[in-house]
Amino acid sequence: MLIINVLVPVFGLVLIGTVAYRMNILGRNSNRVLSNFVYFIALPSTLFLSGARTPIARYMDSWPFLAAYLIATAIIFLIVYLKKNDDKKAKIINAMSAASPNTAFMGIPVILAIFGPRGMLEVIMSTLILTVVVVVGVILLDSDHHGAKGMELRKILAILYKNPLVVSILLGIFFSLTNLKLPKCIDDLFSYISATTGTLSLIAIGMTLTFTIPKNILKLIWIDGMKLIAMPLITLLFLKIFNATEFMLATGLVLSSMPVAVTSYIVAQRYNTQVRESSDIVISSTVFSIITLTIIMTVITAFFPGTIAN
């Protein structure tokens, strides 16, 4: 029942977004407008409120999740990056894709549906790690483009402070650390905006999906397999090694099994490399995640039933 209750609404909204865009119900630029609203307003509001409402003690106690997720991400990135028979830029983009779960646009609604607001701390941590992947990928691409000089520190910092997700997370942690409280009217405002996040983010994903025949099916299967199968297994392994709680095990499994985030495609566009391939990976991993999420939710129902929100 959990699988049906979660997957039908989640992928139903994705399908609605796809159909609405293809039928031009909301206009030609609706995908960009909606994605911008979610990225710059809805997601930051949700991440900020969740971070600010989380006691600082929970941040401190969650180091096993942070460590395990970071190590798993690094391993996946290195495995794909060190694979032979690809040029350097292609390897970087592929590594970013394999190590970049969609923890924001898809992760938030799925986590809220399964675990409730309690699971947002793990979303915050995994989203910060996703930002690290983007920074590392851009540094490597810039180093390849400019030579040994590489990327200047100010450019790296610019990537971070221009990212609304990072800024909202850091602000939320600051409010938690200092025990600051928002005025009720402002808190309610952010709450109203946050209530739109799950629905609109999934519709936005659907609007971005463009189904075409992939250029290299074997490479696509390889990267999708690393993202949807290998990463959850490695994450689970290190969560076990670090004696993580059942809740961390369950949320770690779900978040690491999210499909590829669109960030790798955006970076590919910026550097004009692997653009078509990275788009295919985002789309195919989103479709295949229906299967992998079904399996993972079956595992959670069987082995971690106490973590599921009532």
XYZ file of N, CA and C in Angstrom, residues 51-288:
714
model
N 15.366 23.505 8.009
C 16.641 23.668 8.698
C 16.516 24.473 9.965
N 15.730 25.545 9.917
C 15.567 26.410 11.088
C 14.803 25.712 12.204
N 13.880 24.830 11.844
C 13.058 24.141 12.846
C 13.729 22.901 13.418
N 14.833 22.483 12.818
C 15.545 21.298 13.300
C 16.485 21.678 14.437
N 16.363 21.052 15.607
C 17.276 21.354 16.717
C 18.722 21.074 16.318
N 19.625 21.911 16.778
C 21.032 21.766 16.401
C 21.593 20.422 16.845
N 21.023 19.860 17.911
C 21.487 18.551 18.395
C 21.278 17.466 17.343
N 20.207 17.577 16.561
C 19.961 16.587 15.507
C 21.001 16.684 14.406
N 21.447 17.896 14.108
C 22.535 18.055 13.139
C 23.778 17.315 13.623
N 24.101 17.511 14.882
C 25.311 16.910 15.449
C 25.214 15.386 15.476
N 24.014 14.882 15.741
C 23.836 13.431 15.854
C 23.770 12.733 14.498
N 23.690 13.514 13.433
C 23.499 12.921 12.105
C 24.798 12.729 11.330
N 25.937 12.789 12.015
C 27.219 12.647 11.313
C 27.349 11.303 10.587
N 26.777 10.176 11.112
C 26.904 8.925 10.346
C 26.274 9.024 8.958
N 25.135 9.696 8.876
C 24.486 9.869 7.570
C 25.361 10.705 6.653
N 25.839 11.825 7.163
C 26.654 12.734 6.350
C 27.909 12.035 5.847
N 28.586 11.314 6.740
C 29.829 10.632 6.371
C 29.575 9.526 5.348
N 28.567 8.698 5.602
C 28.276 7.579 4.706
C 27.852 8.064 3.328
N 26.999 9.066 3.299
C 26.497 9.595 2.028
C 27.621 10.256 1.238
N 28.481 10.978 1.934
C 29.602 11.647 1.268
C 30.577 10.633 0.683
N 30.890 9.592 1.438
C 31.814 8.558 0.960
C 31.222 7.823 -0.242
N 29.951 7.456 -0.153
C 29.294 6.761 -1.269
C 29.294 7.620 -2.529
N 29.017 8.902 -2.358
C 29.026 9.834 -3.494
C 30.408 9.904 -4.126
N 31.441 9.998 -3.288
C 32.817 10.082 -3.782
C 33.219 8.810 -4.530
N 32.818 7.659 -4.012
C 33.165 6.385 -4.647
C 32.519 6.281 -6.031
N 31.238 6.598 -6.112
C 30.534 6.548 -7.400
C 31.176 7.512 -8.393
N 31.468 8.721 -7.942
C 32.096 9.723 -8.810
C 33.420 9.192 -9.361
N 34.252 8.634 -8.493
C 35.578 8.161 -8.906
C 35.488 6.964 -9.846
N 34.581 6.036 -9.573
C 34.436 4.857 -10.432
C 34.106 5.274 -11.865
N 33.152 6.179 -12.006
C 32.748 6.622 -13.348
C 33.825 7.503 -13.977
N 34.438 8.364 -13.169
C 35.465 9.274 -13.685
C 36.701 8.516 -14.178
N 37.063 7.443 -13.502
C 38.269 6.690 -13.850
C 38.034 5.656 -14.950
N 36.805 5.542 -15.418
C 36.504 4.601 -16.495
C 37.229 5.025 -17.772
N 37.790 4.062 -18.457
C 38.551 4.336 -19.674
C 37.610 4.537 -20.869
N 38.215 4.885 -21.995
C 37.523 5.012 -23.287
C 36.593 6.220 -23.390
N 36.798 7.223 -22.562
C 36.047 8.476 -22.668
C 37.027 9.632 -22.591
N 36.723 10.750 -23.282
C 37.575 11.918 -23.111
C 37.301 12.529 -21.742
N 38.206 13.412 -21.316
C 38.158 13.903 -19.938
C 36.861 14.628 -19.619
N 36.421 15.523 -20.498
C 35.194 16.276 -20.228
C 33.984 15.351 -20.135
N 33.933 14.363 -21.009
C 32.820 13.413 -20.977
C 32.817 12.633 -19.670
N 34.011 12.231 -19.211
C 34.107 11.486 -17.954
C 33.636 12.326 -16.774
N 33.956 13.611 -16.786
C 33.550 14.496 -15.685
C 32.031 14.628 -15.642
N 31.420 14.888 -16.791
C 29.960 15.034 -16.845
C 29.275 13.728 -16.449
N 29.783 12.601 -16.938
C 29.200 11.305 -16.586
C 29.329 11.025 -15.093
N 30.485 11.373 -14.525
C 30.697 11.172 -13.087
C 29.749 12.041 -12.271
N 29.567 13.280 -12.706
C 28.616 14.168 -12.030
C 27.206 13.586 -12.088
N 26.826 13.067 -13.232
C 25.485 12.491 -13.382
C 25.281 11.317 -12.435
N 26.244 10.415 -12.411
C 26.112 9.211 -11.589
C 26.101 9.510 -10.098
N 26.738 10.622 -9.696
C 26.866 10.951 -8.269
C 25.942 12.083 -7.837
N 24.933 12.395 -8.651
C 24.063 13.546 -8.358
C 22.597 13.143 -8.289
N 22.142 12.635 -7.158
C 20.715 12.313 -7.019
C 19.858 13.575 -6.994
N 18.666 13.459 -7.503
C 17.737 14.593 -7.513
C 17.076 14.717 -6.133
N 17.864 15.175 -5.161
C 17.391 15.228 -3.777
C 16.435 16.379 -3.510
N 16.385 17.353 -4.393
C 15.526 18.521 -4.167
C 14.183 18.365 -4.879
N 14.181 18.452 -6.205
C 12.924 18.426 -6.954
C 12.124 17.147 -6.702
N 12.789 15.982 -6.679
C 12.070 14.734 -6.443
C 12.251 14.225 -5.019
N 13.424 14.448 -4.448
C 13.704 13.926 -3.117
C 12.770 14.460 -2.049
N 12.508 15.768 -2.082
C 11.664 16.377 -1.048
C 10.251 15.794 -1.041
N 9.527 15.774 -2.173
C 8.169 15.202 -2.117
C 8.142 13.727 -1.747
N 9.129 12.951 -2.204
C 9.156 11.526 -1.878
C 9.454 11.323 -0.395
N 10.434 12.039 0.127
C 10.779 11.925 1.548
C 9.601 12.339 2.426
N 8.953 13.439 2.087
C 7.803 13.898 2.872
C 6.668 12.882 2.822
N 6.476 12.252 1.665
C 5.400 11.270 1.525
C 5.660 10.019 2.360
N 6.921 9.619 2.476
C 7.248 8.388 3.203
C 7.499 8.647 4.684
N 8.320 9.648 4.982
C 8.795 9.844 6.354
C 8.225 11.077 7.052
N 7.575 11.961 6.298
C 7.081 13.187 6.896
C 8.193 14.214 7.066
N 7.905 15.336 7.735
C 8.885 16.423 7.888
C 10.180 16.005 8.583
N 10.131 14.949 9.374
C 11.332 14.498 10.086
C 12.471 14.160 9.129
N 12.141 13.738 7.914
C 13.173 13.336 6.959
C 13.866 14.480 6.255
N 13.451 15.708 6.528
C 14.027 16.852 5.817
C 15.482 17.123 6.191
N 15.912 16.740 7.384
C 17.320 16.956 7.746
C 18.234 16.190 6.796
N 17.871 14.956 6.492
C 18.673 14.163 5.558
C 18.634 14.751 4.149
N 17.508 15.343 3.772
C 17.427 16.034 2.478
C 18.406 17.200 2.449
N 18.450 17.956 3.535
C 19.363 19.100 3.632
C 20.809 18.648 3.454
N 21.202 17.596 4.164
C 22.585 17.117 4.090
C 22.926 16.587 2.703
N 22.031 15.815 2.123
C 22.307 15.254 0.793
C 22.342 16.340 -0.277
N 21.559 17.393 -0.099
C 21.579 18.502 -1.057
C 22.887 19.280 -0.966
N 23.414 19.437 0.236
C 24.728 20.078 0.392
C 25.818 19.257 -0.293
N 25.737 17.939 -0.164
C 26.725 17.070 -0.809
C 26.589 17.152 -2.328
N 25.358 17.265 -2.820
C 25.144 17.455 -4.261
C 25.852 18.710 -4.752
N 25.827 19.764 -3.942
C 26.517 21.006 -4.304
C 28.023 20.788 -4.382
N 28.555 19.971 -3.484
C 29.983 19.646 -3.512
C 30.334 18.944 -4.825
N 29.477 18.031 -5.262
C 29.697 17.326 -6.530
C 29.753 18.315 -7.693
N 28.832 19.268 -7.693
C 28.803 20.275 -8.758
C 30.080 21.103 -8.747
N 30.502 21.537 -7.562
C 31.720 22.351 -7.444
C 32.937 21.574 -7.934
N 33.063 20.312 -7.512
C 34.198 19.484 -7.941
C 34.178 19.302 -9.456
N 33.000 19.025 -10.009
C 32.892 18.851 -11.452
C 33.279 20.095 -12.224
N 32.814 21.252 -11.767
C 33.137 22.513 -12.440
C 34.625 22.825 -12.319
N 35.217 22.543 -11.159
C 36.662 22.753 -10.982
C 37.446 21.902 -11.982
N 37.067 20.634 -12.123
C 37.762 19.741 -13.050
C 37.581 20.198 -14.497
N 36.385 20.609 -14.847
C 36.136 21.097 -16.207
C 36.897 22.381 -16.481
N 36.933 23.264 -15.498
C 37.650 24.521 -15.661
C 39.158 24.285 -15.744
N 39.654 23.331 -14.978
C 41.081 22.995 -15.022
C 41.455 22.439 -16.384
N 40.567 21.627 -16.933
C 40.813 21.070 -18.260
C 40.796 22.163 -19.325
N 39.976 23.172 -19.105
C 39.839 24.259 -20.086
C 40.974 25.274 -19.977
N 41.351 25.610 -18.729
C 42.346 26.664 -18.512
C 43.743 26.132 -18.178
N 43.879 24.819 -18.081
C 45.182 24.264 -17.758
C 45.395 24.171 -16.263
N 46.640 24.141 -15.853
C 46.999 23.910 -14.456
C 46.473 24.986 -13.524
N 46.294 26.188 -14.044
C 45.820 27.283 -13.197
C 44.475 26.964 -12.564
N 43.602 26.324 -13.361
C 42.329 25.892 -12.825
C 41.401 27.033 -12.489
N 40.544 26.776 -11.551
C 39.490 27.714 -11.209
C 39.880 28.551 -10.011
N 39.584 29.837 -10.078
C 39.893 30.721 -8.970
C 38.906 30.505 -7.829
N 39.391 30.768 -6.599
C 38.564 30.580 -5.414
C 37.297 31.422 -5.480
N 37.409 32.632 -6.002
C 36.239 33.514 -6.043
C 35.144 32.936 -6.939
N 35.537 32.212 -7.983
C 34.539 31.592 -8.848
C 33.842 30.441 -8.129
N 34.620 29.702 -7.343
C 34.036 28.608 -6.569
C 33.024 29.157 -5.567
N 33.421 30.223 -4.869
C 32.520 30.843 -3.896
C 31.281 31.409 -4.576
N 31.459 31.917 -5.801
C 30.316 32.468 -6.538
C 29.287 31.384 -6.836
N 29.768 30.181 -7.161
C 28.861 29.062 -7.410
C 28.007 28.797 -6.179
N 28.636 28.903 -5.005
C 27.943 28.597 -3.761
C 26.954 29.683 -3.368
N 27.408 30.954 -3.367
C 26.510 31.988 -2.859
C 25.415 32.356 -3.858
N 25.579 31.948 -5.116
C 24.517 32.176 -6.100
C 23.514 31.021 -6.144
N 23.789 29.968 -5.379
C 22.897 28.812 -5.341
C 21.866 29.020 -4.236
N 20.590 29.234 -4.586
C 19.582 29.523 -3.559
C 19.368 28.379 -2.580
N 19.626 27.146 -3.012
C 19.459 26.009 -2.117
C 20.518 26.023 -1.025
N 21.760 26.305 -1.411
C 22.848 26.375 -0.432
C 22.617 27.517 0.548
N 22.260 28.682 0.028
C 22.033 29.853 0.882
C 20.913 29.586 1.876
N 19.813 28.997 1.409
C 18.678 28.733 2.299
C 19.032 27.699 3.365
N 19.818 26.694 2.992
C 20.244 25.681 3.961
C 21.128 26.300 5.034
N 22.097 27.102 4.618
C 23.006 27.731 5.579
C 22.258 28.699 6.493
N 21.289 29.422 5.953
C 20.472 30.311 6.783
C 19.659 29.513 7.799
N 19.112 28.397 7.362
C 18.351 27.546 8.271
C 19.206 27.007 9.399
N 20.429 26.576 9.071
C 21.351 26.086 10.101
C 21.708 27.207 11.067
N 21.905 28.417 10.539
C 22.217 29.574 11.396
C 21.073 29.852 12.372
N 19.839 29.810 11.884
C 18.686 30.039 12.765
C 18.589 28.946 13.822
N 18.888 27.709 13.433
C 18.862 26.605 14.391
C 19.950 26.768 15.445
N 21.139 27.138 14.992
C 22.281 27.284 15.900
C 22.064 28.407 16.905
N 21.493 29.505 16.451
C 21.299 30.682 17.314
C 19.932 30.685 17.999
N 19.106 29.684 17.658
C 17.762 29.571 18.242
C 16.891 30.791 17.926
N 17.133 31.408 16.780
C 16.313 32.541 16.349
C 14.949 32.045 15.861
N 13.936 32.853 16.062
C 12.587 32.506 15.626
C 12.056 33.577 14.680
N 11.387 33.142 13.641
C 10.748 34.077 12.720
C 9.443 34.591 13.320
N 9.069 35.838 13.011
C 7.729 36.302 13.381
C 6.686 35.377 12.763
N 5.570 35.180 13.450
C 4.564 34.222 12.990
C 4.101 34.509 11.564
N 3.922 35.788 11.228
C 3.437 36.119 9.883
C 4.434 35.691 8.805
N 5.744 35.851 9.089
C 6.782 35.442 8.129
C 6.881 33.925 8.078
N 6.799 33.291 9.237
C 6.822 31.833 9.303
C 5.662 31.249 8.504
N 4.485 31.847 8.663
C 3.315 31.376 7.913
C 3.499 31.581 6.408
N 4.101 32.709 6.033
C 4.355 32.982 4.618
C 5.219 31.890 4.002
N 6.338 31.569 4.673
C 7.219 30.509 4.178
C 6.502 29.161 4.178
N 5.649 28.941 5.161
C 4.903 27.680 5.233
C 3.952 27.537 4.052
N 3.273 28.631 3.696
C 2.362 28.590 2.551
C 3.126 28.290 1.259
N 4.280 28.937 1.107
C 5.094 28.685 -0.093
C 5.585 27.246 -0.103
N 6.042 26.773 1.054
C 6.575 25.413 1.153
C 5.530 24.367 0.801
N 4.274 24.674 1.093
C 3.200 23.722 0.811
C 3.059 23.444 -0.684
N 3.571 24.329 -1.521
C 3.477 24.147 -2.978
C 4.651 23.352 -3.545
N 5.689 23.158 -2.745
C 6.951 22.625 -3.267
C 6.803 21.253 -3.896
N 6.220 20.304 -3.155
C 6.136 18.936 -3.650
C 5.399 18.831 -4.969
N 4.218 19.410 -5.027
C 3.395 19.337 -6.238
C 4.072 20.002 -7.432
N 4.519 21.238 -7.244
C 5.075 21.993 -8.370
C 6.423 21.444 -8.832
N 7.230 20.938 -7.909
C 8.533 20.404 -8.316
C 8.363 19.163 -9.184
N 7.400 18.315 -8.862
C 7.167 17.112 -9.666
C 6.574 17.457 -11.030
N 5.673 18.422 -11.063
C 5.134 18.882 -12.353
C 6.250 19.490 -13.202
N 7.149 20.239 -12.555
C 8.278 20.843 -13.276
C 9.184 19.777 -13.875
N 9.415 18.689 -13.130
C 10.216 17.583 -13.671
C 9.553 17.036 -14.931
N 8.249 16.804 -14.857
C 7.525 16.281 -16.011
C 7.626 17.175 -17.224
N 7.617 18.481 -17.004
C 7.698 19.427 -18.117
C 9.054 19.402 -18.817
N 10.088 18.990 -18.105
C 11.431 18.990 -18.694
C 11.752 17.700 -19.441
N 10.925 16.672 -19.288
C 11.212 15.387 -19.917
C 10.909 15.431 -21.409
N 11.911 15.097 -22.205
C 11.763 15.020 -23.659
C 12.222 13.639 -24.106
N 11.303 12.833 -24.580
C 11.615 11.442 -24.884
C 12.147 11.302 -26.311
N 13.408 10.868 -26.408
C 14.054 10.620 -27.696
C 14.822 9.302 -27.608
N 15.259 8.800 -28.745
C 16.056 7.571 -28.756
C 17.484 7.914 -28.345
N 18.018 7.299 -27.275
C 19.371 7.621 -26.804
C 20.432 7.291 -27.847
N 21.528 8.066 -27.833
C 22.626 7.854 -28.777
C 23.456 6.635 -28.394
N 23.710 6.450 -27.100
C 24.561 5.357 -26.637
C 23.861 4.645 -25.485
N 23.122 3.596 -25.817
C 22.296 2.921 -24.819
C 23.148 2.226 -23.758
N 24.280 1.627 -24.160
C 25.124 0.919 -23.197
C 25.696 1.866 -22.148
N 26.159 3.029 -22.587
C 26.690 4.011 -21.633
C 25.584 4.509 -20.708
N 24.418 4.704 -21.273
C 23.276 5.165 -20.482
C 22.924 4.143 -19.401
N 22.898 2.866 -19.763
C 22.600 1.810 -18.791
C 23.670 1.760 -17.706
N 24.933 1.950 -18.095
C 26.045 1.940 -17.144
C 25.892 3.045 -16.101
N 25.630 4.253 -16.547
C 25.522 5.384 -15.617
C 24.246 5.282 -14.784
N 23.139 4.907 -15.414
C 21.897 4.719 -14.659
C 22.059 3.633 -13.599
N 22.766 2.575 -13.951
C 23.010 1.499 -12.988
C 23.847 1.956 -11.811
N 24.871 2.758 -12.085
C 25.695 3.302 -11.004
C 24.866 4.202 -10.096
N 23.991 4.995 -10.694
C 23.185 5.943 -9.910
C 22.075 5.254 -9.140
N 21.307 4.407 -9.813
C 20.091 3.855 -9.224
C 20.300 2.567 -8.440
N 21.394 1.851 -8.710
C 21.628 0.575 -8.028
C 22.869 0.628 -7.142
N 24.012 0.988 -7.743
C 25.269 0.965 -6.989
C 25.288 1.981 -5.854
N 24.844 3.201 -6.111
C 24.916 4.235 -5.076
C 24.081 3.901 -3.841
N 22.830 3.438 -3.978
C 22.088 3.041 -2.779
C 22.755 1.911 -2.003
N 23.318 0.933 -2.719
C 23.969 -0.190 -2.044
C 25.212 0.260 -1.280
N 26.018 1.116 -1.903
C 27.225 1.614 -1.233
C 26.851 2.509 -0.056
N 25.827 3.331 -0.231
C 25.356 4.180 0.869
C 24.902 3.327 2.042
N 24.128 2.291 1.761
C 23.653 1.391 2.817
C 24.821 0.720 3.534
N 25.828 0.296 2.774
C 27.003 -0.350 3.360
C 27.688 0.557 4.373
N 27.940 1.797 3.997
C 28.653 2.702 4.900
C 27.765 3.192 6.045
N 26.476 3.282 5.825
C 25.578 3.592 6.935
C 25.639 2.487 7.984
N 25.716 1.244 7.518
C 25.864 0.112 8.436
C 27.203 0.169 9.162
N 28.267 0.493 8.430
C 29.602 0.573 9.031
C 29.639 1.618 10.135
N 28.945 2.743 9.922
C 28.942 3.834 10.900
C 27.828 3.697 11.934
N 27.186 2.525 11.978
C 26.131 2.262 12.970
C 25.032 3.326 12.951
N 24.594 3.687 11.769
C 23.528 4.682 11.630
C 22.210 4.115 12.149
N 21.327 5.009 12.545
C 20.014 4.592 13.031
C 19.176 4.036 11.880
N 18.096 3.340 12.232
C 17.207 2.812 11.200
C 16.646 3.930 10.326
N 16.359 5.066 10.943
C 15.800 6.181 10.179
C 16.814 6.692 9.160
N 18.079 6.785 9.547
C 19.119 7.208 8.608
C 19.294 6.175 7.495
N 19.211 4.894 7.852
C 19.322 3.844 6.840
C 18.209 3.980 5.799
N 16.993 4.179 6.285
C 15.846 4.261 5.381
C 15.903 5.509 4.503
N 16.149 6.661 5.114
C 16.211 7.902 4.325
C 17.412 7.902 3.389
N 18.529 7.334 3.845
C 19.714 7.247 2.996
C 19.468 6.404 1.759
N 18.754 5.294 1.938
C 18.410 4.441 0.804
C 17.550 5.191 -0.212
N 16.544 5.882 0.283
C 15.627 6.584 -0.619
C 16.330 7.719 -1.355
N 17.059 8.552 -0.616
C 17.699 9.717 -1.236
C 18.787 9.315 -2.232
N 19.559 8.291 -1.903
C 20.627 7.862 -2.817
C 20.077 7.171 -4.055
N 18.811 6.758 -4.001
C 18.206 6.083 -5.158
C 17.406 7.034 -6.042
N 17.435 8.319 -5.722
C 16.755 9.293 -6.574
C 17.389 9.314 -7.971
N 16.628 9.624 -9.000
C 17.202 9.719 -10.354
C 18.196 10.868 -10.465
N 18.860 10.945 -11.583
C 19.914 11.943 -11.796
C 19.332 13.355 -11.768
N 19.998 14.234 -11.036
C 19.577 15.634 -10.962
C 19.904 16.346 -12.267
N 19.160 17.395 -12.539
C 19.337 18.130 -13.797
C 20.603 18.984 -13.785
N 21.271 19.093 -12.637
C 22.465 19.941 -12.538
C 23.568 19.516 -13.502
N 23.740 18.210 -13.692
C 24.785 17.745 -14.614
C 24.484 18.185 -16.044
N 23.204 18.200 -16.407
C 22.803 18.664 -17.742
C 23.071 20.159 -17.897
N 22.804 20.930 -16.849
C 23.051 22.376 -16.891
C 24.541 22.656 -17.070
N 25.382 21.920 -16.326
C 26.834 22.089 -16.450
C 27.293 21.658 -17.842
N 26.726 20.576 -18.356
C 27.080 20.108 -19.703
C 26.764 21.172 -20.753
N 25.631 21.844 -20.595
C 25.280 22.930 -21.512
C 26.286 24.066 -21.427
N 26.683 24.411 -20.211
C 27.614 25.528 -20.015
C 28.947 25.261 -20.695
N 29.420 24.020 -20.629
C 30.722 23.686 -21.209
C 30.592 23.026 -22.586
N 29.367 22.955 -23.093
C 29.106 22.431 -24.435
C 29.727 21.054 -24.649
N 29.464 20.159 -23.711
C 29.976 18.798 -23.825
C 28.967 17.818 -23.231
N 28.732 16.701 -23.896
C 27.822 15.665 -23.403
C 26.407 16.204 -23.167
N 25.996 17.198 -23.932
C 24.686 17.821 -23.690
C 23.556 16.826 -23.952
N 23.563 16.217 -25.129
C 22.508 15.250 -25.472
C 22.568 14.044 -24.540
N 23.782 13.560 -24.275
C 23.940 12.372 -23.439
C 23.446 12.609 -22.009
N 23.807 13.762 -21.441
C 23.396 14.049 -20.067
C 21.882 14.226 -19.970
N 21.274 14.780 -21.011
C 19.814 14.899 -21.046
C 19.162 13.519 -21.074
N 19.713 12.620 -21.900
C 19.189 11.250 -21.972
C 19.286 10.549 -20.620
N 20.391 10.792 -19.907
C 20.602 10.147 -18.609
C 19.578 10.632 -17.588
N 19.326 11.930 -17.565
C 18.329 12.487 -16.639
C 16.960 11.860 -16.902
N 16.585 11.792 -18.167
C 15.264 11.270 -18.530
C 15.154 9.782 -18.224
N 16.137 9.003 -18.670
C 16.070 7.550 -18.483
C 16.117 7.170 -17.010
N 16.948 7.852 -16.233
C 17.037 7.526 -14.805
C 15.731 7.857 -14.086
N 15.048 8.911 -14.530
C 13.753 9.254 -13.941
C 12.732 8.155 -14.224
N 12.742 7.639 -15.439
C 11.816 6.560 -15.807
C 12.162 5.274 -15.060
N 13.445 4.898 -15.060
C 13.860 3.664 -14.397
C 13.687 3.728 -12.880
